[in-house]
Amino acid sequence: MNEYLFTSESVSEGHPDKIADQISDALLDEIIRQDIKARVACETYVKTGMVLIGGEITTTAWVDVEEITRNTINNIGYINSETGFDANSCAILSAIGKQSPDINQGINHSDPLQQGAGDQGIIFGYATNETEVFMPAPITYAHLLVKKQSELRKKNILSWLRPDAKSQVTFKYNNGNIMGIDTVVFSTQHKENINQNILREAVMEEIIKPVLPKKWLTKNTKFFINPTGRFVIGGPMGDCGLTGRKIIVDTYGGMSRHGGGAFSGKDPSKVDRSAAYAARYVAKNIVAAGLADRCEIQLSYAIGIAEPTSIMIETFRTGKLSNKVLINLVRDIFDLRPYGLIAMLDLLQPIYFQTSVYGHFGREEFPWEKLDKVDALSQ
């Protein structure tokens, strides 16, 4: 018997770090919509009453930074000072420069297939067959909880909900198999006058129970709903927010290793983002092909060099083939050069705002989730 607990967390679109991610990716999408050759590294900082947007952007596109930023904040739900942040009156500051020509000369190439990586980096991808979406259960259900909160808030079903929320789910495992849910933590921002008993009952009945499978809930499952007893001050008024500070929420909830590079605000020439999507694509197809129950892949790149400098695969003793054989299959079937993976996954399209909340993986609408390499891997 090898019993253990594993916990993952997620945050809602109204969390300050996620506000920053959404603004960065909203700007990226509008730039890509006009200029697929753009080089974008857009960082956002939010705090009470202000938004600061910085980074390096080289493009022929013209975007209304202020309008996109205000619309993004407004759509999240911060529409007046009562919510702690007002899309209509917050100050918006810009400190955007251009990409260094030293970097640019290593990326641009007369032969697109020889396009070099935009920077050095280590990248991980992961997949597991413990859920239908080939993702770890803890992060999957943590995302679903905060997504449900947003749905109820926007439909005004629970009128006292505010945009900021966090979830945390602890699963109990035995020899890698899910035994049940041990603990659920859920905190949601709310209006001043809501009774906490009413809030806790509503969160349990309208958010937690509809989302979490009954088979994993027992009489011993612990629930902590707004455990401090009050969450009125939230969003940027409660904490400052920064692009790229929720990298574990964005990926596998800690179940897989992480190379450290964030995603939001970066165009696909940045392998921090595009190669992480490709690594997920590879790992998911390996697991879906039945070659392993769990698969983690590491890629590494050097700035200005097209081919990955290394590929590592770990299947945690669940592989049907040796790791060496799997690596050879990956090299034969997948093009992991920057231009190759951009073409393979059709990444030069404005899809990035959608990724900026509720996880970049395990969502079928994204091209890196397709399973079109299963047959090739199975042969």
mmCIF file of C-alpha atoms in Angstrom:
data_model
loop_
_atom_site.group_PDB
_atom_site.id
_atom_site.type_symbol
_atom_site.label_atom_id
_atom_site.label_comp_id
_atom_site.label_asym_id
_atom_site.label_seq_id
_atom_site.Cartn_x
_atom_site.Cartn_y
_atom_site.Cartn_z
ATOM 1 C CA MET A 1 0.000 0.000 0.000
ATOM 2 C CA ASN A 2 1.445 3.339 -1.061
ATOM 3 C CA GLU A 3 -1.096 5.942 0.015
ATOM 4 C CA TYR A 4 -0.470 9.649 -0.413
ATOM 5 C CA LEU A 5 -2.284 12.953 -0.809
ATOM 6 C CA PHE A 6 -1.814 15.343 -3.711
ATOM 7 C CA THR A 7 -3.180 18.886 -3.919
ATOM 8 C CA SER A 8 -3.630 21.382 -6.750
ATOM 9 C CA GLU A 9 -5.119 24.860 -6.830
ATOM 10 C CA SER A 10 -6.758 27.143 -9.358
ATOM 11 C CA VAL A 11 -7.851 30.777 -9.409
ATOM 12 C CA SER A 12 -10.675 32.591 -11.168
ATOM 13 C CA GLU A 13 -10.501 35.187 -13.930
ATOM 14 C CA GLY A 14 -10.921 37.904 -11.292
ATOM 15 C CA HIS A 15 -7.748 36.942 -9.433
ATOM 16 C CA PRO A 16 -5.225 39.789 -9.859
ATOM 17 C CA ASP A 17 -2.557 37.611 -11.479
ATOM 18 C CA LYS A 18 -5.146 36.303 -13.922
ATOM 19 C CA ILE A 19 -6.339 39.812 -14.748
ATOM 20 C CA ALA A 20 -2.743 40.507 -15.781
ATOM 21 C CA ASP A 21 -2.529 37.309 -17.852
ATOM 22 C CA GLN A 22 -5.782 38.104 -19.640
ATOM 23 C CA ILE A 23 -4.728 41.651 -20.519
ATOM 24 C CA SER A 24 -1.373 40.426 -21.867
ATOM 25 C CA ASP A 25 -3.032 37.747 -24.003
ATOM 26 C CA ALA A 26 -5.850 40.026 -25.189
ATOM 27 C CA LEU A 27 -3.215 42.416 -26.528
ATOM 28 C CA LEU A 28 -1.248 39.525 -28.059
ATOM 29 C CA ASP A 29 -4.340 38.222 -29.871
ATOM 30 C CA GLU A 30 -5.134 41.593 -31.407
ATOM 31 C CA ILE A 31 -1.539 41.956 -32.610
ATOM 32 C CA ILE A 32 -1.473 38.446 -34.131
ATOM 33 C CA ARG A 33 -4.834 39.128 -35.771
ATOM 34 C CA GLN A 34 -3.142 41.912 -37.742
ATOM 35 C CA ASP A 35 0.477 40.722 -37.961
ATOM 36 C CA ILE A 36 1.445 37.054 -37.715
ATOM 37 C CA LYS A 37 5.136 37.979 -37.886
ATOM 38 C CA ALA A 38 4.936 40.120 -34.753
ATOM 39 C CA ARG A 39 7.324 39.559 -31.864
ATOM 40 C CA VAL A 40 5.496 40.049 -28.582
ATOM 41 C CA ALA A 41 6.555 39.821 -24.941
ATOM 42 C CA CYS A 42 3.847 41.716 -23.075
ATOM 43 C CA GLU A 43 3.855 41.987 -19.287
ATOM 44 C CA THR A 44 1.077 43.485 -17.161
ATOM 45 C CA TYR A 45 0.985 44.720 -13.570
ATOM 46 C CA VAL A 46 -2.290 45.588 -11.829
ATOM 47 C CA LYS A 47 -2.901 47.245 -8.483
ATOM 48 C CA THR A 48 -5.651 49.379 -6.982
ATOM 49 C CA GLY A 49 -6.719 51.926 -9.576
ATOM 50 C CA MET A 50 -3.956 51.275 -12.095
ATOM 51 C CA VAL A 51 -2.633 49.009 -14.835
ATOM 52 C CA LEU A 52 0.971 49.096 -16.075
ATOM 53 C CA ILE A 53 1.751 47.386 -19.375
ATOM 54 C CA GLY A 54 5.359 46.845 -20.406
ATOM 55 C CA GLY A 55 7.553 44.563 -22.444
ATOM 56 C CA GLU A 56 8.981 44.309 -25.933
ATOM 57 C CA ILE A 57 6.742 44.384 -29.006
ATOM 58 C CA THR A 58 7.889 44.590 -32.627
ATOM 59 C CA THR A 59 4.982 44.705 -35.073
ATOM 60 C CA THR A 60 3.317 46.463 -37.988
ATOM 61 C CA ALA A 61 -0.025 46.207 -36.176
ATOM 62 C CA TRP A 62 -1.754 49.100 -34.464
ATOM 63 C CA VAL A 63 -3.708 48.237 -31.346
ATOM 64 C CA ASP A 64 -5.629 50.439 -28.951
ATOM 65 C CA VAL A 65 -3.934 49.323 -25.747
ATOM 66 C CA GLU A 66 -6.234 51.329 -23.508
ATOM 67 C CA GLU A 67 -9.466 50.127 -25.094
ATOM 68 C CA ILE A 68 -8.434 46.460 -25.067
ATOM 69 C CA THR A 69 -7.308 46.726 -21.452
ATOM 70 C CA ARG A 70 -10.523 48.388 -20.284
ATOM 71 C CA ASN A 71 -12.715 45.941 -22.201
ATOM 72 C CA THR A 72 -10.844 42.990 -20.713
ATOM 73 C CA ILE A 73 -11.254 44.252 -17.148
ATOM 74 C CA ASN A 74 -14.904 45.105 -17.795
ATOM 75 C CA ASN A 75 -15.671 41.634 -19.177
ATOM 76 C CA ILE A 76 -14.097 40.039 -16.117
ATOM 77 C CA GLY A 77 -16.604 41.924 -13.972
ATOM 78 C CA TYR A 78 -14.695 44.796 -12.398
ATOM 79 C CA ILE A 79 -17.148 47.449 -13.539
ATOM 80 C CA ASN A 80 -17.284 49.876 -10.603
ATOM 81 C CA SER A 81 -15.479 50.877 -7.432
ATOM 82 C CA GLU A 82 -17.735 48.633 -5.319
ATOM 83 C CA THR A 83 -15.970 45.587 -6.751
ATOM 84 C CA GLY A 84 -12.601 47.087 -5.803
ATOM 85 C CA PHE A 85 -11.461 47.868 -9.341
ATOM 86 C CA ASP A 86 -13.137 49.982 -12.008
ATOM 87 C CA ALA A 87 -12.449 49.282 -15.681
ATOM 88 C CA ASN A 88 -13.780 52.687 -16.657
ATOM 89 C CA SER A 89 -11.668 54.883 -14.391
ATOM 90 C CA CYS A 90 -8.430 52.990 -13.643
ATOM 91 C CA ALA A 91 -5.203 54.557 -14.881
ATOM 92 C CA ILE A 92 -3.490 52.701 -17.736
ATOM 93 C CA LEU A 93 0.242 53.250 -18.184
ATOM 94 C CA SER A 94 2.342 51.901 -21.061
ATOM 95 C CA ALA A 95 6.075 51.161 -21.069
ATOM 96 C CA ILE A 96 6.452 49.100 -24.234
ATOM 97 C CA GLY A 97 9.691 48.909 -26.211
ATOM 98 C CA LYS A 98 10.875 46.864 -29.214
ATOM 99 C CA GLN A 99 12.560 43.467 -29.295
ATOM 100 C CA SER A 100 16.349 43.612 -29.156
ATOM 101 C CA PRO A 101 17.934 43.287 -32.634
ATOM 102 C CA ASP A 102 20.470 40.923 -31.048
ATOM 103 C CA ILE A 103 17.646 38.475 -30.298
ATOM 104 C CA ASN A 104 15.878 39.134 -33.579
ATOM 105 C CA GLN A 105 18.840 38.092 -35.736
ATOM 106 C CA GLY A 106 18.818 34.650 -34.128
ATOM 107 C CA ILE A 107 15.102 34.120 -34.696
ATOM 108 C CA ASN A 108 14.568 35.357 -38.247
ATOM 109 C CA HIS A 109 15.993 33.163 -41.017
ATOM 110 C CA SER A 110 15.658 32.995 -44.801
ATOM 111 C CA ASP A 111 14.587 29.350 -44.430
ATOM 112 C CA PRO A 112 11.634 29.311 -41.988
ATOM 113 C CA LEU A 113 12.405 25.761 -40.884
ATOM 114 C CA GLN A 114 15.757 26.998 -39.598
ATOM 115 C CA GLN A 115 14.097 29.647 -37.418
ATOM 116 C CA GLY A 116 15.949 29.582 -34.127
ATOM 117 C CA ALA A 117 14.442 29.479 -30.661
ATOM 118 C CA GLY A 118 13.717 32.923 -29.216
ATOM 119 C CA ASP A 119 15.652 32.062 -26.074
ATOM 120 C CA GLN A 120 17.265 29.178 -24.285
ATOM 121 C CA GLY A 121 14.896 27.254 -22.080
ATOM 122 C CA ILE A 122 13.746 24.005 -20.538
ATOM 123 C CA ILE A 123 10.162 22.944 -21.094
ATOM 124 C CA PHE A 124 8.021 20.120 -19.710
ATOM 125 C CA GLY A 125 4.895 18.429 -21.023
ATOM 126 C CA TYR A 126 2.751 15.853 -19.252
ATOM 127 C CA ALA A 127 -0.238 13.572 -19.667
ATOM 128 C CA THR A 128 -1.949 10.902 -17.583
ATOM 129 C CA ASN A 129 -4.900 8.607 -18.226
ATOM 130 C CA GLU A 130 -6.490 9.242 -14.811
ATOM 131 C CA THR A 131 -9.077 11.569 -16.396
ATOM 132 C CA GLU A 132 -10.848 11.618 -19.762
ATOM 133 C CA VAL A 133 -8.947 14.768 -20.744
ATOM 134 C CA PHE A 134 -5.573 13.123 -19.970
ATOM 135 C CA MET A 135 -4.892 15.564 -17.129
ATOM 136 C CA PRO A 136 -4.280 15.078 -13.401
ATOM 137 C CA ALA A 137 -7.551 15.036 -11.464
ATOM 138 C CA PRO A 138 -6.583 17.617 -8.793
ATOM 139 C CA ILE A 139 -5.939 20.470 -11.244
ATOM 140 C CA THR A 140 -8.836 19.415 -13.486
ATOM 141 C CA TYR A 141 -11.404 19.738 -10.711
ATOM 142 C CA ALA A 142 -9.775 22.806 -9.177
ATOM 143 C CA HIS A 143 -10.305 24.538 -12.550
ATOM 144 C CA LEU A 144 -13.891 23.326 -12.838
ATOM 145 C CA LEU A 145 -14.764 24.751 -9.416
ATOM 146 C CA VAL A 146 -13.636 28.306 -10.157
ATOM 147 C CA LYS A 147 -15.102 28.095 -13.658
ATOM 148 C CA LYS A 148 -18.461 27.202 -12.100
ATOM 149 C CA GLN A 149 -18.181 30.201 -9.770
ATOM 150 C CA SER A 150 -17.669 32.472 -12.766
ATOM 151 C CA GLU A 151 -20.636 30.962 -14.589
ATOM 152 C CA LEU A 152 -22.990 31.488 -11.630
ATOM 153 C CA ARG A 153 -21.700 35.027 -11.106
ATOM 154 C CA LYS A 154 -22.118 36.067 -14.725
ATOM 155 C CA LYS A 155 -25.606 34.558 -14.946
ATOM 156 C CA ASN A 156 -26.469 36.393 -11.702
ATOM 157 C CA ILE A 157 -27.655 33.136 -10.123
ATOM 158 C CA LEU A 158 -25.723 34.029 -6.964
ATOM 159 C CA SER A 159 -25.908 37.810 -7.135
ATOM 160 C CA TRP A 160 -23.528 38.364 -4.214
ATOM 161 C CA LEU A 161 -20.539 36.721 -5.925
ATOM 162 C CA ARG A 162 -17.625 38.924 -6.958
ATOM 163 C CA PRO A 163 -14.913 38.152 -9.557
ATOM 164 C CA ASP A 164 -12.035 36.963 -7.329
ATOM 165 C CA ALA A 165 -12.013 33.303 -6.243
ATOM 166 C CA LYS A 166 -9.639 30.446 -5.456
ATOM 167 C CA SER A 167 -10.015 26.680 -5.205
ATOM 168 C CA GLN A 168 -7.826 23.893 -3.873
ATOM 169 C CA VAL A 169 -8.532 20.168 -4.111
ATOM 170 C CA THR A 170 -6.662 17.358 -2.349
ATOM 171 C CA PHE A 171 -6.986 13.856 -3.794
ATOM 172 C CA LYS A 172 -6.085 10.638 -2.016
ATOM 173 C CA TYR A 173 -4.111 8.133 -4.074
ATOM 174 C CA ASN A 174 -3.085 4.523 -3.532
ATOM 175 C CA ASN A 175 -0.325 3.204 -5.798
ATOM 176 C CA GLY A 176 -1.125 5.951 -8.278
ATOM 177 C CA ASN A 177 -4.861 5.220 -8.352
ATOM 178 C CA ILE A 178 -7.442 7.740 -7.138
ATOM 179 C CA MET A 179 -9.166 6.663 -3.925
ATOM 180 C CA GLY A 180 -11.210 9.803 -3.328
ATOM 181 C CA ILE A 181 -11.140 13.479 -2.423
ATOM 182 C CA ASP A 182 -9.668 14.269 0.969
ATOM 183 C CA THR A 183 -10.073 18.061 1.199
ATOM 184 C CA VAL A 184 -11.726 20.885 -0.722
ATOM 185 C CA VAL A 185 -10.899 24.552 -0.114
ATOM 186 C CA PHE A 186 -12.966 27.234 -1.832
ATOM 187 C CA SER A 187 -12.763 30.971 -1.257
ATOM 188 C CA THR A 188 -14.850 33.493 -3.145
ATOM 189 C CA GLN A 189 -15.027 37.247 -3.036
ATOM 190 C CA HIS A 190 -18.500 38.448 -2.100
ATOM 191 C CA LYS A 191 -20.626 41.493 -1.442
ATOM 192 C CA GLU A 192 -20.458 43.101 1.977
ATOM 193 C CA ASN A 193 -23.859 42.067 3.307
ATOM 194 C CA ILE A 194 -24.014 38.329 2.601
ATOM 195 C CA ASN A 195 -24.453 36.035 5.603
ATOM 196 C CA GLN A 196 -21.564 33.560 5.785
ATOM 197 C CA ASN A 197 -23.813 30.584 6.543
ATOM 198 C CA ILE A 198 -25.886 31.357 3.453
ATOM 199 C CA LEU A 199 -22.682 31.767 1.437
ATOM 200 C CA ARG A 200 -21.224 28.447 2.577
ATOM 201 C CA GLU A 201 -24.436 26.555 1.884
ATOM 202 C CA ALA A 202 -24.784 28.122 -1.560
ATOM 203 C CA VAL A 203 -21.165 27.380 -2.497
ATOM 204 C CA MET A 204 -21.592 23.774 -1.388
ATOM 205 C CA GLU A 205 -24.905 23.214 -3.186
ATOM 206 C CA GLU A 206 -24.380 25.327 -6.311
ATOM 207 C CA ILE A 207 -20.629 25.003 -6.948
ATOM 208 C CA ILE A 208 -18.963 22.097 -5.151
ATOM 209 C CA LYS A 209 -21.593 19.336 -5.362
ATOM 210 C CA PRO A 210 -22.459 19.857 -9.050
ATOM 211 C CA VAL A 211 -18.765 19.795 -10.026
ATOM 212 C CA LEU A 212 -17.099 17.085 -7.929
ATOM 213 C CA PRO A 213 -18.017 13.437 -8.683
ATOM 214 C CA LYS A 214 -20.041 11.846 -5.877
ATOM 215 C CA LYS A 215 -17.978 8.668 -6.090
ATOM 216 C CA TRP A 216 -14.955 10.561 -4.752
ATOM 217 C CA LEU A 217 -16.723 12.351 -1.889
ATOM 218 C CA THR A 218 -17.038 10.532 1.434
ATOM 219 C CA LYS A 219 -18.202 11.342 4.950
ATOM 220 C CA ASN A 220 -14.551 12.018 5.755
ATOM 221 C CA THR A 221 -14.031 14.593 2.992
ATOM 222 C CA LYS A 222 -13.234 17.965 4.557
ATOM 223 C CA PHE A 223 -14.648 21.226 3.181
ATOM 224 C CA PHE A 224 -13.286 24.689 3.949
ATOM 225 C CA ILE A 225 -15.449 27.404 2.383
ATOM 226 C CA ASN A 226 -14.254 30.998 2.892
ATOM 227 C CA PRO A 227 -12.398 29.823 6.001
ATOM 228 C CA THR A 228 -11.407 33.350 7.113
ATOM 229 C CA GLY A 229 -15.097 34.254 7.313
ATOM 230 C CA ARG A 230 -14.818 37.316 5.078
ATOM 231 C CA PHE A 231 -13.606 38.011 1.529
ATOM 232 C CA VAL A 232 -14.952 41.416 0.493
ATOM 233 C CA ILE A 233 -11.676 43.049 -0.516
ATOM 234 C CA GLY A 234 -10.344 41.142 -3.518
ATOM 235 C CA GLY A 235 -8.856 41.554 -6.959
ATOM 236 C CA PRO A 236 -6.143 44.201 -7.391
ATOM 237 C CA MET A 237 -7.278 46.004 -4.251
ATOM 238 C CA GLY A 238 -6.401 42.956 -2.176
ATOM 239 C CA ASP A 239 -3.165 42.010 -3.952
ATOM 240 C CA CYS A 240 -1.157 43.290 -6.886
ATOM 241 C CA GLY A 241 -1.251 41.085 -9.964
ATOM 242 C CA LEU A 242 1.517 40.185 -12.419
ATOM 243 C CA THR A 243 1.601 38.334 -15.714
ATOM 244 C CA GLY A 244 3.111 34.869 -15.407
ATOM 245 C CA ARG A 245 2.747 34.322 -11.663
ATOM 246 C CA LYS A 246 0.378 31.357 -11.920
ATOM 247 C CA ILE A 247 2.513 28.958 -13.941
ATOM 248 C CA ILE A 248 1.497 25.869 -11.944
ATOM 249 C CA VAL A 249 -2.192 26.758 -12.222
ATOM 250 C CA ASP A 250 -1.631 27.179 -15.969
ATOM 251 C CA THR A 251 -0.084 23.731 -16.398
ATOM 252 C CA TYR A 252 -0.455 20.526 -14.361
ATOM 253 C CA GLY A 253 -1.071 21.697 -10.820
ATOM 254 C CA GLY A 254 2.371 20.558 -9.688
ATOM 255 C CA MET A 255 1.905 16.948 -10.828
ATOM 256 C CA SER A 256 4.623 17.476 -13.439
ATOM 257 C CA ARG A 257 7.848 19.422 -13.280
ATOM 258 C CA HIS A 258 7.968 22.939 -14.724
ATOM 259 C CA GLY A 259 10.769 24.676 -16.598
ATOM 260 C CA GLY A 260 9.918 28.061 -15.086
ATOM 261 C CA GLY A 261 8.813 29.930 -18.193
ATOM 262 C CA ALA A 262 5.402 31.603 -18.184
ATOM 263 C CA PHE A 263 3.024 31.657 -21.153
ATOM 264 C CA SER A 264 0.795 34.722 -21.297
ATOM 265 C CA GLY A 265 1.784 37.698 -23.428
ATOM 266 C CA LYS A 266 4.309 35.713 -25.505
ATOM 267 C CA ASP A 267 4.020 35.079 -29.240
ATOM 268 C CA PRO A 268 4.737 31.535 -30.516
ATOM 269 C CA SER A 269 8.377 32.281 -31.368
ATOM 270 C CA LYS A 270 8.954 32.041 -27.614
ATOM 271 C CA VAL A 271 9.536 28.356 -26.889
ATOM 272 C CA ASP A 272 8.547 28.913 -23.254
ATOM 273 C CA ARG A 273 5.033 28.887 -24.641
ATOM 274 C CA SER A 274 4.964 27.120 -27.998
ATOM 275 C CA ALA A 275 7.256 24.231 -27.027
ATOM 276 C CA ALA A 276 5.273 23.696 -23.814
ATOM 277 C CA TYR A 277 2.199 23.248 -25.982
ATOM 278 C CA ALA A 278 4.111 20.877 -28.248
ATOM 279 C CA ALA A 279 5.398 18.902 -25.256
ATOM 280 C CA ARG A 280 1.834 18.478 -23.983
ATOM 281 C CA TYR A 281 0.794 17.370 -27.490
ATOM 282 C CA VAL A 282 3.520 14.731 -27.571
ATOM 283 C CA ALA A 283 2.841 13.420 -24.060
ATOM 284 C CA LYS A 284 -0.921 13.262 -24.596
ATOM 285 C CA ASN A 285 -0.605 11.324 -27.844
ATOM 286 C CA ILE A 286 1.808 8.855 -26.224
ATOM 287 C CA VAL A 287 -0.647 8.160 -23.396
ATOM 288 C CA ALA A 288 -3.678 8.071 -25.711
ATOM 289 C CA ALA A 289 -1.834 5.555 -27.902
ATOM 290 C CA GLY A 290 -1.556 3.268 -24.885
ATOM 291 C CA LEU A 291 2.235 3.462 -24.775
ATOM 292 C CA ALA A 292 2.196 4.656 -21.138
ATOM 293 C CA ASP A 293 -0.272 5.484 -18.365
ATOM 294 C CA ARG A 294 1.704 8.600 -17.478
ATOM 295 C CA CYS A 295 4.231 10.469 -19.568
ATOM 296 C CA GLU A 296 6.440 13.464 -18.895
ATOM 297 C CA ILE A 297 8.646 14.939 -21.592
ATOM 298 C CA GLN A 298 11.397 17.533 -21.232
ATOM 299 C CA LEU A 299 12.616 19.620 -24.153
ATOM 300 C CA SER A 300 15.480 22.095 -24.114
ATOM 301 C CA TYR A 301 16.462 24.798 -26.589
ATOM 302 C CA ALA A 302 19.343 27.178 -27.288
ATOM 303 C CA ILE A 303 18.740 30.719 -28.512
ATOM 304 C CA GLY A 304 19.041 30.974 -32.282
ATOM 305 C CA ILE A 305 19.211 27.176 -32.762
ATOM 306 C CA ALA A 306 16.303 25.336 -34.391
ATOM 307 C CA GLU A 307 16.655 21.747 -33.184
ATOM 308 C CA PRO A 308 15.973 20.952 -29.508
ATOM 309 C CA THR A 309 19.240 20.462 -27.650
ATOM 310 C CA SER A 310 17.723 17.551 -25.720
ATOM 311 C CA ILE A 311 14.619 15.384 -25.408
ATOM 312 C CA MET A 312 13.895 13.376 -22.248
ATOM 313 C CA ILE A 313 10.913 11.105 -21.599
ATOM 314 C CA GLU A 314 9.837 9.619 -18.256
ATOM 315 C CA THR A 315 6.916 7.178 -18.010
ATOM 316 C CA PHE A 316 7.147 6.384 -14.276
ATOM 317 C CA ARG A 317 7.378 2.615 -14.844
ATOM 318 C CA THR A 318 4.122 2.621 -16.823
ATOM 319 C CA GLY A 319 5.660 2.589 -20.304
ATOM 320 C CA LYS A 320 5.045 -0.247 -22.752
ATOM 321 C CA LEU A 321 8.235 0.696 -24.607
ATOM 322 C CA SER A 322 11.606 1.856 -23.346
ATOM 323 C CA ASN A 323 12.139 5.586 -22.945
ATOM 324 C CA LYS A 324 14.856 5.417 -25.610
ATOM 325 C CA VAL A 325 12.444 3.901 -28.140
ATOM 326 C CA LEU A 326 9.820 6.520 -27.278
ATOM 327 C CA ILE A 327 12.324 9.329 -27.817
ATOM 328 C CA ASN A 328 13.214 7.928 -31.244
ATOM 329 C CA LEU A 329 9.503 7.768 -32.124
ATOM 330 C CA VAL A 330 9.055 11.369 -31.043
ATOM 331 C CA ARG A 331 11.992 12.514 -33.175
ATOM 332 C CA ASP A 332 10.555 10.676 -36.203
ATOM 333 C CA ILE A 333 6.909 11.766 -35.845
ATOM 334 C CA PHE A 334 6.954 15.268 -34.334
ATOM 335 C CA ASP A 335 8.715 18.363 -35.679
ATOM 336 C CA LEU A 336 9.889 20.136 -32.530
ATOM 337 C CA ARG A 337 11.818 22.934 -34.216
ATOM 338 C CA PRO A 338 10.232 26.331 -33.446
ATOM 339 C CA TYR A 339 8.831 26.883 -36.947
ATOM 340 C CA GLY A 340 7.902 23.214 -37.269
ATOM 341 C CA LEU A 341 5.882 23.087 -34.082
ATOM 342 C CA ILE A 342 4.208 26.434 -34.878
ATOM 343 C CA ALA A 343 3.072 24.967 -38.216
ATOM 344 C CA MET A 344 2.211 21.578 -36.691
ATOM 345 C CA LEU A 345 -0.092 23.171 -34.105
ATOM 346 C CA ASP A 346 -1.270 26.148 -36.189
ATOM 347 C CA LEU A 347 -0.176 28.594 -33.498
ATOM 348 C CA LEU A 348 -0.221 31.803 -35.551
ATOM 349 C CA GLN A 349 -3.847 32.540 -34.764
ATOM 350 C CA PRO A 350 -5.523 34.679 -32.071
ATOM 351 C CA ILE A 351 -6.385 31.909 -29.600
ATOM 352 C CA TYR A 352 -4.330 32.963 -26.621
ATOM 353 C CA PHE A 353 -6.841 34.990 -24.637
ATOM 354 C CA GLN A 354 -8.884 31.787 -24.259
ATOM 355 C CA THR A 355 -5.910 30.057 -22.646
ATOM 356 C CA SER A 356 -5.284 32.749 -20.046
ATOM 357 C CA VAL A 357 -7.734 31.386 -17.463
ATOM 358 C CA TYR A 358 -8.753 27.889 -16.316
ATOM 359 C CA GLY A 359 -5.636 26.170 -17.613
ATOM 360 C CA HIS A 360 -3.859 25.827 -20.935
ATOM 361 C CA PHE A 361 -4.247 22.042 -21.075
ATOM 362 C CA GLY A 362 -7.049 19.490 -21.011
ATOM 363 C CA ARG A 363 -9.363 21.680 -23.109
ATOM 364 C CA GLU A 364 -10.331 20.172 -26.442
ATOM 365 C CA GLU A 365 -10.698 23.515 -28.242
ATOM 366 C CA PHE A 366 -6.926 23.959 -28.413
ATOM 367 C CA PRO A 367 -4.864 22.410 -31.247
ATOM 368 C CA TRP A 368 -2.232 20.918 -28.930
ATOM 369 C CA GLU A 369 -4.970 18.696 -27.462
ATOM 370 C CA LYS A 370 -5.693 16.860 -30.722
ATOM 371 C CA LEU A 371 -4.921 13.140 -30.907
ATOM 372 C CA ASP A 372 -3.924 12.871 -34.557
ATOM 373 C CA LYS A 373 -0.568 11.175 -33.890
ATOM 374 C CA VAL A 374 -1.992 8.176 -32.026
ATOM 375 C CA ASP A 375 -2.057 5.920 -35.091
ATOM 376 C CA ALA A 376 1.502 6.808 -36.086
ATOM 377 C CA LEU A 377 2.743 6.105 -32.565
ATOM 378 C CA SER A 378 0.844 2.805 -32.376
ATOM 379 C CA GLN A 379 2.340 1.307 -35.542
#
